[in-house]
Tab-separated table of C-alpha atoms in Angstrom:
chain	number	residue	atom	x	y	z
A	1099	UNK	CA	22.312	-18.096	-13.631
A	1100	UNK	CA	22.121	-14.395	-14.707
A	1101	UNK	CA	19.791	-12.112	-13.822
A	1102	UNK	CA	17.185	-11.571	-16.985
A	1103	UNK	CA	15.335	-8.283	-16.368
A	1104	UNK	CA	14.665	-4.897	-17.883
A	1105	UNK	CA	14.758	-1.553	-16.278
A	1106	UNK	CA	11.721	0.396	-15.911
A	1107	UNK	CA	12.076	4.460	-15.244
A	1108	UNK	CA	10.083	5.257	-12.087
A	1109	UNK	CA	9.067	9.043	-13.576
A	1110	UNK	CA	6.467	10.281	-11.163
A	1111	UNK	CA	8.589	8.471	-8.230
A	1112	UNK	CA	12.031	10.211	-9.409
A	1113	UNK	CA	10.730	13.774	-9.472
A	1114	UNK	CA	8.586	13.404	-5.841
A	1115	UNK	CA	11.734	12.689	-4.144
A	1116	UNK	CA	14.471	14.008	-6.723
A	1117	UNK	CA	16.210	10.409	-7.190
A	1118	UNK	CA	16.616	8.736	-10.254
A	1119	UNK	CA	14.431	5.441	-9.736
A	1120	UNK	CA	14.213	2.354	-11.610
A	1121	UNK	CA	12.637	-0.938	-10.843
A	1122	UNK	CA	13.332	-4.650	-12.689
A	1123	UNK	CA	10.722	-5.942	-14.510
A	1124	UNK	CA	11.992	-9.774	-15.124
A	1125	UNK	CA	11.433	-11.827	-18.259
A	1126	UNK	CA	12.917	-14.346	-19.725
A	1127	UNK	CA	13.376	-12.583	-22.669
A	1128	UNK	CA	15.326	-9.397	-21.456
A	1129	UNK	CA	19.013	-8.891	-21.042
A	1130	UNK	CA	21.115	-10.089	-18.524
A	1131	UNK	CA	21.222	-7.455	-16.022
A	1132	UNK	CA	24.552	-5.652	-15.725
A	1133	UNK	CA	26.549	-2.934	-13.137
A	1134	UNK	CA	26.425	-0.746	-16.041
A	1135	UNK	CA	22.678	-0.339	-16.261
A	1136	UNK	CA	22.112	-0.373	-13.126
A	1137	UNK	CA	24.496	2.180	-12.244
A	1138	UNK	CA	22.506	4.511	-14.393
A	1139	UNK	CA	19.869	5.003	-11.390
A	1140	UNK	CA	19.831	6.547	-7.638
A	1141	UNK	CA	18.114	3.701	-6.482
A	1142	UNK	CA	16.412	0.420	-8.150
A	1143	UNK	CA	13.880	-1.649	-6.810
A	1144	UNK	CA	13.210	-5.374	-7.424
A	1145	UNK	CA	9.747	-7.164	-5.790
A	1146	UNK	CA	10.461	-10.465	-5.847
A	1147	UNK	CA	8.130	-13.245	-4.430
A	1148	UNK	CA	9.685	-14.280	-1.168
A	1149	UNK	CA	10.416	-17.867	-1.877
A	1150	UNK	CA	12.557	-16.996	-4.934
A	1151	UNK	CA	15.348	-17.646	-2.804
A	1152	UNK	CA	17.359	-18.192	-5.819
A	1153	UNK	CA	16.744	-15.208	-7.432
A	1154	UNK	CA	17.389	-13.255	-4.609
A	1155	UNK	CA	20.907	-14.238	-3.930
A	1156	UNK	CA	21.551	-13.124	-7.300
A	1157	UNK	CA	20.103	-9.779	-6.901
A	1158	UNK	CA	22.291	-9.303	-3.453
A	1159	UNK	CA	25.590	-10.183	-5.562
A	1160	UNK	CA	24.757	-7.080	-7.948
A	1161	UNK	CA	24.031	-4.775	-4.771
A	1162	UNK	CA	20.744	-5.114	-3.803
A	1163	UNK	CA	19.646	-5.249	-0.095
A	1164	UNK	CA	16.054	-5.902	1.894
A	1165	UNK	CA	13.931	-2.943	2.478
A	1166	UNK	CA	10.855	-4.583	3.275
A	1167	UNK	CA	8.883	-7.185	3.382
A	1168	UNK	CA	5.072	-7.656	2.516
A	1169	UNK	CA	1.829	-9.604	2.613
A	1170	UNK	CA	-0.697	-9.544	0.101
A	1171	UNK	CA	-4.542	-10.738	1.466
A	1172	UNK	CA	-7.262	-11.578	-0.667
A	1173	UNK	CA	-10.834	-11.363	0.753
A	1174	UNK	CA	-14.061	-12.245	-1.342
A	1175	UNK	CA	-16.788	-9.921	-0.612
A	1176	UNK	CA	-19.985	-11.616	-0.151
A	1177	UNK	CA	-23.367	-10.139	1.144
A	1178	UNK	CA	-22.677	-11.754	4.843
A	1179	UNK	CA	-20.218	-8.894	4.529
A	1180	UNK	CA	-22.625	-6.123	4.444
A	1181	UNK	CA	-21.390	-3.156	6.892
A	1182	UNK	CA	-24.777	-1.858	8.706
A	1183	UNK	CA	-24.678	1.879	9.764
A	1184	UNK	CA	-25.465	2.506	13.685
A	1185	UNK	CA	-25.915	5.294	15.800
A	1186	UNK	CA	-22.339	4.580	17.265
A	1187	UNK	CA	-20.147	4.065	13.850
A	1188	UNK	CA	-21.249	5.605	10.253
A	1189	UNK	CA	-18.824	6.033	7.445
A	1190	UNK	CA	-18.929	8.280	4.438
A	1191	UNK	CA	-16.931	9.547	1.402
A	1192	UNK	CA	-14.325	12.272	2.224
A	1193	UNK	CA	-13.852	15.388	0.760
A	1194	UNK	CA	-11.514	18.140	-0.226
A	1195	UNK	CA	-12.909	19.718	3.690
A	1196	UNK	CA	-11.199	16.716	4.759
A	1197	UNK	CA	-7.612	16.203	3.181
A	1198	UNK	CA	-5.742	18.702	6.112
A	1199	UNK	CA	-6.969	16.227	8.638
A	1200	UNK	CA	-5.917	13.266	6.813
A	1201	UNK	CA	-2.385	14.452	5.421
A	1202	UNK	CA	-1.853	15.393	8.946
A	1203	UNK	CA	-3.153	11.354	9.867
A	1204	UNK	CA	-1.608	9.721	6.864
A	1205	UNK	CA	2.319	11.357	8.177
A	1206	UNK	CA	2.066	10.233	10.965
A	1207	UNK	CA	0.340	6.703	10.750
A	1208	UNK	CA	3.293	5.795	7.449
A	1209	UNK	CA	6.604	6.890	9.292
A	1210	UNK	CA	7.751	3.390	8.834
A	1211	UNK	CA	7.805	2.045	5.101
A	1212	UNK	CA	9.937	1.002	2.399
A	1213	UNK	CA	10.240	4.858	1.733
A	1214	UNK	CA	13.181	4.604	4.187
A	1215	UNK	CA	16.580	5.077	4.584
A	1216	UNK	CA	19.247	4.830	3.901
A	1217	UNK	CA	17.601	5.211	0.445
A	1218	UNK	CA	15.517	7.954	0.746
A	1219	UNK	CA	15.158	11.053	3.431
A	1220	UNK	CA	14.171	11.014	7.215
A	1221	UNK	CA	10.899	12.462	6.371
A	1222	UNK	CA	9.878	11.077	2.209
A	1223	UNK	CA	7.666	8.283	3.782
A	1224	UNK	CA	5.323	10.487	5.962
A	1225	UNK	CA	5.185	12.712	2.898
A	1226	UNK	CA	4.496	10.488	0.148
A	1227	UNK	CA	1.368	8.841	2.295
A	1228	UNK	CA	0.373	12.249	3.059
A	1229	UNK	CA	0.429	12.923	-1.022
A	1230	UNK	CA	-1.408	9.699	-1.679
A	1231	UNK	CA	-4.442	10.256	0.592
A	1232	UNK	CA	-4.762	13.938	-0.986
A	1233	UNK	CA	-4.808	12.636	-3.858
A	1234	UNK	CA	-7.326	9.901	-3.029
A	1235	UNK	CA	-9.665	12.121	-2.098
A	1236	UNK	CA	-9.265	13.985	-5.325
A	1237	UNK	CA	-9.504	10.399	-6.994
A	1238	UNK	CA	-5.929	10.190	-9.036
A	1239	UNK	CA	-3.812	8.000	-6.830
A	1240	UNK	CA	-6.736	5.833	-5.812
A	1241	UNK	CA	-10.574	5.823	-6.774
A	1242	UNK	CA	-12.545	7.074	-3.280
A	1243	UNK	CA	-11.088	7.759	0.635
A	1244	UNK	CA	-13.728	6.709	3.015
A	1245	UNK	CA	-13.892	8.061	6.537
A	1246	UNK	CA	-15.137	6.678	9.720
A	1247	UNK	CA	-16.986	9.230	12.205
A	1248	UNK	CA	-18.606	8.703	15.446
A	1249	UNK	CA	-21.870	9.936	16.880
A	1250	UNK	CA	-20.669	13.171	17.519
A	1251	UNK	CA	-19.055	13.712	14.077
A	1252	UNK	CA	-15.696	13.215	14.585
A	1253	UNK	CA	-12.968	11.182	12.508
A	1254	UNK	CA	-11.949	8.451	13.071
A	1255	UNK	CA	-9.986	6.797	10.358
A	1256	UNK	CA	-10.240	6.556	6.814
A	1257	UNK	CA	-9.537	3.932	4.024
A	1258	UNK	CA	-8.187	4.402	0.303
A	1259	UNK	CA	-9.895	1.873	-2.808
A	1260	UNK	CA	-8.775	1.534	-6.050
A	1261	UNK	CA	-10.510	-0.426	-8.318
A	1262	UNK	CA	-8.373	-2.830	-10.280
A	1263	UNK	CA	-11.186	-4.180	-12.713
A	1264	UNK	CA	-14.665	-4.898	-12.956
A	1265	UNK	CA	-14.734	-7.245	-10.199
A	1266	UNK	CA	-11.022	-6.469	-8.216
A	1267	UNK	CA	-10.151	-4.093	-6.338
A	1268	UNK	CA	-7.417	-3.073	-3.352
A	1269	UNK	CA	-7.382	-0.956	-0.736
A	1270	UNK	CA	-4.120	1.494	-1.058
A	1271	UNK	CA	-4.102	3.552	2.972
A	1272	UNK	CA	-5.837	2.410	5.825
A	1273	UNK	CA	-5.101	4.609	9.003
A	1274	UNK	CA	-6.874	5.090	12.438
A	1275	UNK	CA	-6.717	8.331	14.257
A	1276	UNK	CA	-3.885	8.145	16.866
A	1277	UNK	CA	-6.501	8.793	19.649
A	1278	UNK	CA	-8.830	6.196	18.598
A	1279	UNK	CA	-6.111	3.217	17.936
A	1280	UNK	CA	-7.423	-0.090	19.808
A	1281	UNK	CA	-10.894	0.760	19.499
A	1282	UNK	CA	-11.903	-1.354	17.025
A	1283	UNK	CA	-12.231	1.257	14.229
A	1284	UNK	CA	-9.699	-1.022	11.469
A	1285	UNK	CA	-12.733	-3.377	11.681
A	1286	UNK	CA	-15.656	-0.645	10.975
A	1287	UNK	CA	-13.163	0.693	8.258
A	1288	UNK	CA	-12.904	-2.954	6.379
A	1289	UNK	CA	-16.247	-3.120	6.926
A	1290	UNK	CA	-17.067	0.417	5.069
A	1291	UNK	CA	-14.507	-0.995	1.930
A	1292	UNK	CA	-16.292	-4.082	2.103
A	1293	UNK	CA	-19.714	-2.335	1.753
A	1294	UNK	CA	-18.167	0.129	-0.984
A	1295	UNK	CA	-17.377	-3.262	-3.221
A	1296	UNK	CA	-20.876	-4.695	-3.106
A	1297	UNK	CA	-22.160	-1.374	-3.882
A	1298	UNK	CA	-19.446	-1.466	-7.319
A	1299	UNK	CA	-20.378	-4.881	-7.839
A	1300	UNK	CA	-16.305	-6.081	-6.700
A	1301	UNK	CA	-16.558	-9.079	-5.650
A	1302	UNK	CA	-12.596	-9.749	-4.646
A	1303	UNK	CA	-10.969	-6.972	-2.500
A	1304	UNK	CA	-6.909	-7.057	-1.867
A	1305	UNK	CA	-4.965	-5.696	0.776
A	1306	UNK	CA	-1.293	-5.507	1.473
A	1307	UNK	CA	0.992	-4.385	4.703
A	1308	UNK	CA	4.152	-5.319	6.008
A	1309	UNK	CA	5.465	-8.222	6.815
A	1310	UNK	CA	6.118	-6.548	9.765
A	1311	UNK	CA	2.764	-5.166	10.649
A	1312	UNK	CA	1.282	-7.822	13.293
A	1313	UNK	CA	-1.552	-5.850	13.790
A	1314	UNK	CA	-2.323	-4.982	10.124
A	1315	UNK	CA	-2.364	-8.664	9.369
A	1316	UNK	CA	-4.282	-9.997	12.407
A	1317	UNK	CA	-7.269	-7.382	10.971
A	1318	UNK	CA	-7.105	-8.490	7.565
A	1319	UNK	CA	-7.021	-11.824	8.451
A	1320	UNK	CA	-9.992	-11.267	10.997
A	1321	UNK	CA	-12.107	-9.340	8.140
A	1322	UNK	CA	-11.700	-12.238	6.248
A	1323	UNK	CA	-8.302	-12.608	4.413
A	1324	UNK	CA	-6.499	-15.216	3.446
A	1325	UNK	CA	-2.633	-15.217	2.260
A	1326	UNK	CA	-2.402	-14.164	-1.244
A	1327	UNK	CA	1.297	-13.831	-1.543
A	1328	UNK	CA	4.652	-12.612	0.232
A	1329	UNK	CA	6.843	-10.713	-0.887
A	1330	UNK	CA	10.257	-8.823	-0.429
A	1331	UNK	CA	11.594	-5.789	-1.722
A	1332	UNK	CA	15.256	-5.002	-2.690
A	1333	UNK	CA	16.835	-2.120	-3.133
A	1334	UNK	CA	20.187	-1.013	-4.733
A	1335	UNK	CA	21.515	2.726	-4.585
């Protein structure tokens, strides 16, 4: 069996890190996938659901190899969900004040992603998360950043939404502050996106990490989260 698939151009993704990037959009209805087009590109990417075994042996015969793996959660928000403010743990929307601390948070919570090499740079991961929490604050990449802060005012974590429709929605970053890690703050910061979709009327709230995050998925599961999907991305370049 060939490989049916079209190529999209990655434009946005090509000029941040100055690599001609395509990814396969499969249909049954596309051409069978050749060297030639594929050649074209720095790097492609394929996301292909993880028990696709079949499809992925193909892909490795035309070049492609694992970068990562992922888990999609779904949670349904409810109003048992409801995050109540305390004294101890508050949350509110972040600002352009903010985005320093947070690029500074975001490079170093995201060294590890598909963003890796031998692909891309020693460096293009921490940069591109740093990008997308600017810019989630500023409400392109994602909708609203929310922040966590303790009694005495200071940070600790934040969490990126992007509404998908009028009752989805997914959170894109979720980082705790490196001094804070273990302290329970992923919880209040599920919490604060759970709160932010009952106030926007969401009622379903996704969340991906890695297959290789343990303690990503052990939170999202915790929160609430079932198994949605896994998945695997390929790259060839």
């Amino acid at each position: 069996m060939s490989v049916l698939a079209n190529i999209n151009y990655l434009e946005w993704e090509s000029e941040y890190f100055s690599l001609k990037t395509g990814r396969l959009e499969f249909d049954t209805q596309a051409p069978v996938l050749t060297d030639e087009q594929l050649d074209v590109f720095a790097v492609v990417q394929a996301k292909v659901a993880s028990h696709e075994l079949f499809l992925i042996d193909k892909l490795s015969q035309l070049g492609f190899q694992f970068a990562e793996g992922e888990i999609d959660f779904k949670l349904s928000i409810g109003t048992e969900n409801a995050c109540k403010k305390t004294t101890e743990y508050c949350f509110r929307k972040a600002n352009e004040d903010d985005i320093d601390l947070l690029m500074a948070t975001a490079s170093e919570a995201f060294v590890q992603s598909r963003f890796r090499t031998p692909w891309y740079q020693e460096g293009d991961s921490s940069r591109f998360y740093a990008l997308w929490v600017k810019k989630a604050v500023l409400g392109t990449f994602d909708d609203i950043c929310l922040l966590t802060y303790d009694a005495e005012n200071n940070v600790s974590g934040f969490v990126t939404l992007r509404r998908l429709s009028e009752n989805e929605a997914r959170v894109g970053l979720l980082a705790v502050m490196p001094n804070r890690i273990g302290q329970g703050i992923g919880k209040q910061l599920m919490s604060a996106a759970k709160f932010w979709c009952q106030q926007q009327g969401v009622s379903t709230l996704y969340v991906a990490t890695q297959i290789s995050n343990i303690a990503a998925s052990r939170l999202y599961t915790h929160s609430g989260g079932l198994i949605e999907s896994t998945t695997y991305w390929l790259y060839r370049g």
